[in-house]
CSV table of C-alpha atoms and ligand atoms in Angstrom, one decimal:
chain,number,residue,atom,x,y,z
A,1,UNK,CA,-9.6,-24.7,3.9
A,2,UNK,CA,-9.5,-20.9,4.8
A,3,UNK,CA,-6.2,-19.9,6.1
A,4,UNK,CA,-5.3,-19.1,10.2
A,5,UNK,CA,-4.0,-16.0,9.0
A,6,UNK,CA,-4.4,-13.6,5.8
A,7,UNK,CA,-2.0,-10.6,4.7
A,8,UNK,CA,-2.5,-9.0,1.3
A,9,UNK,CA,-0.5,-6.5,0.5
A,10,UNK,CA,-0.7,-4.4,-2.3
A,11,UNK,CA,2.1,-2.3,-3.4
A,12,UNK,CA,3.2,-0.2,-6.5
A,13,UNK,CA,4.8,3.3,-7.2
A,14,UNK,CA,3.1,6.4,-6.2
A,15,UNK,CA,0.3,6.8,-8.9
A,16,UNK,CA,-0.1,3.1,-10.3
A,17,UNK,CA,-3.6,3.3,-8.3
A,18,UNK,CA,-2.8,0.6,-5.9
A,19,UNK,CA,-5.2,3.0,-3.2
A,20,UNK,CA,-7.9,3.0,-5.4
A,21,UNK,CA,-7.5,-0.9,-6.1
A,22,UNK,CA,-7.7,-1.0,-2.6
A,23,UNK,CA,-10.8,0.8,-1.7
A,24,UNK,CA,-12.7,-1.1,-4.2
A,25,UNK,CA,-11.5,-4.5,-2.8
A,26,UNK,CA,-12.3,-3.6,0.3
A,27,UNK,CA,-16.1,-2.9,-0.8
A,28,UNK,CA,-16.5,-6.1,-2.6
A,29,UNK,CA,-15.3,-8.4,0.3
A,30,UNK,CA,-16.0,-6.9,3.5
A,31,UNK,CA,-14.4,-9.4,5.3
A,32,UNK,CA,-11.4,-8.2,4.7
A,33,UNK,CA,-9.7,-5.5,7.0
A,34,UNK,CA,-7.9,-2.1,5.8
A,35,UNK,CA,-4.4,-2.2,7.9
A,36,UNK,CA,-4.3,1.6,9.0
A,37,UNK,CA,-0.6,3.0,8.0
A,38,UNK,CA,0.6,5.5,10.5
A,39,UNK,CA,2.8,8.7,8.9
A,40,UNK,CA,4.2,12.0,8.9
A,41,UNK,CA,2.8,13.3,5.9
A,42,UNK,CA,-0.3,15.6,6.4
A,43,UNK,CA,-3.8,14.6,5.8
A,44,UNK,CA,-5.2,15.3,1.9
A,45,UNK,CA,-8.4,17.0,1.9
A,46,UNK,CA,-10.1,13.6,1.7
A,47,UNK,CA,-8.6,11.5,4.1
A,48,UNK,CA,-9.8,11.2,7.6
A,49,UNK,CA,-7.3,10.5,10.5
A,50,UNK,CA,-7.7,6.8,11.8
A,51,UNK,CA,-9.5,5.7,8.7
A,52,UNK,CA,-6.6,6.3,5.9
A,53,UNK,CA,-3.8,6.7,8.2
A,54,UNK,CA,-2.9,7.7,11.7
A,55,UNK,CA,-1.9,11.1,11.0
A,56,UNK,CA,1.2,11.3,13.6
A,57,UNK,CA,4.0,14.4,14.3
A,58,UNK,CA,7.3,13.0,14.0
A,59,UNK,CA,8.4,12.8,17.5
A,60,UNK,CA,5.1,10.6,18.7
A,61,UNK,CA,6.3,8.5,15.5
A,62,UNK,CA,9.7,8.3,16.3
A,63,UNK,CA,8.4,7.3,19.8
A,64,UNK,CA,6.2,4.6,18.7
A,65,UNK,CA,9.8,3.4,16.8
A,66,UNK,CA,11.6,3.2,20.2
A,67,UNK,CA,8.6,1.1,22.1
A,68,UNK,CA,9.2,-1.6,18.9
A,69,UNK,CA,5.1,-0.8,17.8
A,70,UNK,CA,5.9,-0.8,14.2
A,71,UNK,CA,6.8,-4.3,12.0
A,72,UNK,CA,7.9,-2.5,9.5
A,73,UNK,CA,9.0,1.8,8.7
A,74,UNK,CA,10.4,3.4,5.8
A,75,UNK,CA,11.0,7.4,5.0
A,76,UNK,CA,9.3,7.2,1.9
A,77,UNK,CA,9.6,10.8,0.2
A,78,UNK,CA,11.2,13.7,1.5
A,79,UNK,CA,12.5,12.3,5.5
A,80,UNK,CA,8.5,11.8,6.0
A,81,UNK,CA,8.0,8.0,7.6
A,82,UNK,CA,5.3,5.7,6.7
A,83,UNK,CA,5.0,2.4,8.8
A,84,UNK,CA,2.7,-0.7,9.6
A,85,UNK,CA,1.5,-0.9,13.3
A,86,UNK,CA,1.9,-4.5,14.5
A,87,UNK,CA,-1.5,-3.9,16.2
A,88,UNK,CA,-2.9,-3.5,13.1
A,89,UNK,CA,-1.8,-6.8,11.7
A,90,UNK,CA,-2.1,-9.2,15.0
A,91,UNK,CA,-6.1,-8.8,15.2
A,92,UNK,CA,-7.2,-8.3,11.4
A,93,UNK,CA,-4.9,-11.0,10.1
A,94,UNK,CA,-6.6,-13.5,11.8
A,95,UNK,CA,-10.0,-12.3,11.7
A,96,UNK,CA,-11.1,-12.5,7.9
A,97,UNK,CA,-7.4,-11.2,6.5
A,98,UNK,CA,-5.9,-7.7,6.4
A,99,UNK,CA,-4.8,-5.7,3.3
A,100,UNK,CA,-2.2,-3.0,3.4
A,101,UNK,CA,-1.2,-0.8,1.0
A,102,UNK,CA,2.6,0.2,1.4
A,103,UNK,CA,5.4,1.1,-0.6
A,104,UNK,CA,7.4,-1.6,-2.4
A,105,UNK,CA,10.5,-1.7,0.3
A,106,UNK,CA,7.7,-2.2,3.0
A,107,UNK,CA,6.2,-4.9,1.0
A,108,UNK,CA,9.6,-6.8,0.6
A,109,UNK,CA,10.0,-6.6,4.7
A,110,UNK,CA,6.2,-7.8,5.0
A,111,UNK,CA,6.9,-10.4,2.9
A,112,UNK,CA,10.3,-12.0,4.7
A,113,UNK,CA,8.2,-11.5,8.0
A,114,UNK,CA,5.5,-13.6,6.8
A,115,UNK,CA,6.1,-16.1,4.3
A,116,UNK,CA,3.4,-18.1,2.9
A,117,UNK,CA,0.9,-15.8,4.9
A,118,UNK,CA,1.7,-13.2,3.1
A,119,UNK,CA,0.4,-12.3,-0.6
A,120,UNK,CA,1.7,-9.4,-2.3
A,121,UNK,CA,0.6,-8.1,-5.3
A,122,UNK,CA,2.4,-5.4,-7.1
A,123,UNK,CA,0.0,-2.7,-9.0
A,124,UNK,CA,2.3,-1.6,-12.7
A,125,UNK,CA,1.1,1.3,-14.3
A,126,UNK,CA,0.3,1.0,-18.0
A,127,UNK,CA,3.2,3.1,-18.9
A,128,UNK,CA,6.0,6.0,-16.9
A,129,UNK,CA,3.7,8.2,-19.3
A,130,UNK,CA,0.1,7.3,-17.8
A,131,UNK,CA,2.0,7.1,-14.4
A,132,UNK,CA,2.5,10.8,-14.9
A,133,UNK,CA,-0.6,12.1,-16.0
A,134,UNK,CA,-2.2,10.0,-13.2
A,135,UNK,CA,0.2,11.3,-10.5
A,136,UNK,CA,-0.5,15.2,-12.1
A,137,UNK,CA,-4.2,14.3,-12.5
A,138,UNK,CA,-4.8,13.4,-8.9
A,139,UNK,CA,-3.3,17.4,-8.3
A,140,UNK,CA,-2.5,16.1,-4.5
A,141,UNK,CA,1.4,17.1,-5.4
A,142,UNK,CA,3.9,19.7,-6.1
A,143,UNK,CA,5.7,19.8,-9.7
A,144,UNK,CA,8.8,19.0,-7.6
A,145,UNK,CA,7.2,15.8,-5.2
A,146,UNK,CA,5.8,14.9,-8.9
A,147,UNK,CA,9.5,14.1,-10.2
A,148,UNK,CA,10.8,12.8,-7.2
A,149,UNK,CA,7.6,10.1,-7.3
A,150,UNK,CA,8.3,9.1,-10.4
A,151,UNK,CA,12.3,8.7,-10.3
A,152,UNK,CA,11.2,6.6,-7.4
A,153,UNK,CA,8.7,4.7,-9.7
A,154,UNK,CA,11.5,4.0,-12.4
A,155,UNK,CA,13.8,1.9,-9.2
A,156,UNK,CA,10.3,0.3,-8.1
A,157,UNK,CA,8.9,-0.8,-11.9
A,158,UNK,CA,12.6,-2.9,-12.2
A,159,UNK,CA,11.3,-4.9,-9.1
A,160,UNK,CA,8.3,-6.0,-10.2
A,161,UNK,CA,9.5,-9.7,-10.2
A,162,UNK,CA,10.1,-9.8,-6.7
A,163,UNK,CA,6.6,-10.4,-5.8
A,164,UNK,CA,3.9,-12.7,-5.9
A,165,UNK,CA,2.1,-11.4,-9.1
A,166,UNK,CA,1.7,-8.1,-11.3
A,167,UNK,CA,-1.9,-6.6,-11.8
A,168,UNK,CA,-1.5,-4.1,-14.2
A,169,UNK,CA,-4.0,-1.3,-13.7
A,170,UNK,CA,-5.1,0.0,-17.1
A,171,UNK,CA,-8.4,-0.8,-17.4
A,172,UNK,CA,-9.9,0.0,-13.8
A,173,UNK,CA,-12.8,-2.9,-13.1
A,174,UNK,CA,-10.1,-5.4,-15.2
A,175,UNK,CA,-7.4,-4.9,-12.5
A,176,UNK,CA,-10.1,-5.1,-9.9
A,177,UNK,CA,-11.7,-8.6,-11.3
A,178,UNK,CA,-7.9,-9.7,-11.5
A,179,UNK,CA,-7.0,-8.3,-8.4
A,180,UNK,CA,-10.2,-10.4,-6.6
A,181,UNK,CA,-9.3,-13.1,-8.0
A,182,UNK,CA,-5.4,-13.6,-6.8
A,183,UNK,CA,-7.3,-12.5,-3.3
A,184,UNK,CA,-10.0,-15.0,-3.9
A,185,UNK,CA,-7.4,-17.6,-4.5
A,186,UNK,CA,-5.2,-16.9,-1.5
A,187,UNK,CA,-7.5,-16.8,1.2
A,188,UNK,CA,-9.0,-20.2,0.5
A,189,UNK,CA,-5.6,-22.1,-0.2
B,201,GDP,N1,6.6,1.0,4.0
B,201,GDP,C1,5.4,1.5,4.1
B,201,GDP,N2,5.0,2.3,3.1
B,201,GDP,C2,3.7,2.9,3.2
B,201,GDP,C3,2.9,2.7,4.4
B,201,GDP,N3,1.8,3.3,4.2
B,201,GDP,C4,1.9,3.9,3.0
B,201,GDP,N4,3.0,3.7,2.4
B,201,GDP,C5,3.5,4.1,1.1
B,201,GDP,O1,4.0,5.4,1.1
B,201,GDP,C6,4.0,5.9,-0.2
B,201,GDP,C7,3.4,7.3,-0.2
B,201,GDP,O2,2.0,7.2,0.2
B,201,GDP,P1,1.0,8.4,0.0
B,201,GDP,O3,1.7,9.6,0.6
B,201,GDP,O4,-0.3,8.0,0.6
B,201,GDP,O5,1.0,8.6,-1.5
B,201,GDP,P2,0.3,7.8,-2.7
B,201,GDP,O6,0.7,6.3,-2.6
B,201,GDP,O7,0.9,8.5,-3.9
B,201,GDP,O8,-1.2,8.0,-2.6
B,201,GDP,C8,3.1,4.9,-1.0
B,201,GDP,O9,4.0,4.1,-1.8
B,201,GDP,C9,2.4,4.1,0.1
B,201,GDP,O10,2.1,2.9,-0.4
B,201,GDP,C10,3.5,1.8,5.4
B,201,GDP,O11,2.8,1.5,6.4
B,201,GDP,N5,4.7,1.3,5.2
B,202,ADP,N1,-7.2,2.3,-14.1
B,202,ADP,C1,-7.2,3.7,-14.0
B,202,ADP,N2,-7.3,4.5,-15.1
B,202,ADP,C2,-7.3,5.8,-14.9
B,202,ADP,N3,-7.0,6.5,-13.8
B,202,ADP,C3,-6.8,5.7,-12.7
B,202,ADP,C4,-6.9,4.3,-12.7
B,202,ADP,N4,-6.7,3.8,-11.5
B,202,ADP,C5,-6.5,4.9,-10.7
B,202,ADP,N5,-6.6,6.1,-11.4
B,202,ADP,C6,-6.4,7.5,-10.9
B,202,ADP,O1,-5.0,7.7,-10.8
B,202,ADP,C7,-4.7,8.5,-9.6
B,202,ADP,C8,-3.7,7.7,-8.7
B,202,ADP,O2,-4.4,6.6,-8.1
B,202,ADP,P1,-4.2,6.2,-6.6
B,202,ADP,O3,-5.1,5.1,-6.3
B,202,ADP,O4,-4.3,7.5,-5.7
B,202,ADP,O5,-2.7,5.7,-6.7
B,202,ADP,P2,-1.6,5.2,-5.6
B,202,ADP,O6,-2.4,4.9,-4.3
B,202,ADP,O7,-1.0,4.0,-6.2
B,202,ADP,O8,-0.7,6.3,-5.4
B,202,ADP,C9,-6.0,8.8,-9.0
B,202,ADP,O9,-6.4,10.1,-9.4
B,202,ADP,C10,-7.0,7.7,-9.5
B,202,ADP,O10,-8.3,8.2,-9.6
């Protein structure tokens, strides 16, 4: 029987591809609902406000904090704070399932919150190598927020046995088949 409530997360270090993973899930089961992040950082030339994240200064963030709107917050890189609305979940989760894509601390407090409601999968790069040229590749960072994404990858690849499985994303449609089928799985159990 389908489950009263659905939360995927994926998570993985900056890089892995967890976002793309995403986006490609979301287009194969359209029931499925993209939890909105709210953050500090500014928009990339591809993302639309609303649709990848709420794009928020840090005082209307730090407000939203203080009325208790977020389930979980973290200051990810450099002081700039990314966080799951609990409006996002409350509606999505019921309705079909919700998938977020967050950063491995995030996932840990998603999954203490929710239990058995909760999958999360964590995206592992190939290698720290391929992690780098994907993170350089993408061109969306500075040499310097380069390093300090992957020293932050080297803390989050040693908890990979925290979660619920480990999709590693070196061939692209492989870790989407295998990412489908834990999602698959999940929702009908
Ligand atoms: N805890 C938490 N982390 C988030 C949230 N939204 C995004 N992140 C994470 O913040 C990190 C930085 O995200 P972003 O700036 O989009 O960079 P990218 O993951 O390298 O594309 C990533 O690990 C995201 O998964 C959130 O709502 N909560
Ligand atoms: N399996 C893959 N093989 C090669 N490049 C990939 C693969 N998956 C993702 N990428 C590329 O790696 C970069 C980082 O992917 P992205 O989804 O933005 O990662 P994340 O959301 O985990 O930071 C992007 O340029 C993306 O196109």
């Amino acid at each position: 029987m389908p489950k009263d409530r659905a939360i995927i997360v994926l998570t993985a270090p900056s890089g892995a591809g967890k976002t793309t993973i995403a986006h490609r899930v979301l287009e194969e089961r359209p029931g499925l609902s993209f939890s909105v992040s709210a953050t500090t950082r500014d928009a990339r030339p591809d993302e639309t406000d609303g649709e990848d994240y709420h794009f928020l200064s840090v005082d209307e963030f730090e407000k939203r904090i203080n009325r208790g709107d977020l389930l979980e917050y973290e200051q990810v890189y450099d002081g700039l704070y990314y966080g799951t609305l609990k409006s996002e979940i409350a509606e999505k989760s019921k309705d079909g399932g919700v998938l977020l894509d967050i950063d491995v601390k995030g996932a840990v407090n998603v999954k203490k919150a929710f239990g058995d409601d909760a999958l999360v999968l964590f995206v592992a790069p190939p290698s720290v190598e391929e992690l780098e040229r994907r993170l350089t590749g993408r061109g969306t960072e500075t040499d310097d927020a380069v390093t300090t994404r992957l020293a932050r990858a080297r803390m989050e690849l040693g908890m990979q046995d925290e979660f619920d499985a480990v999709v590693v994303n070196d061939d692209l449609d492989e870790a989407v088949e295998e990412t489908l089928s834990y999602v698959d799985r999940f929702i009908q159990s």
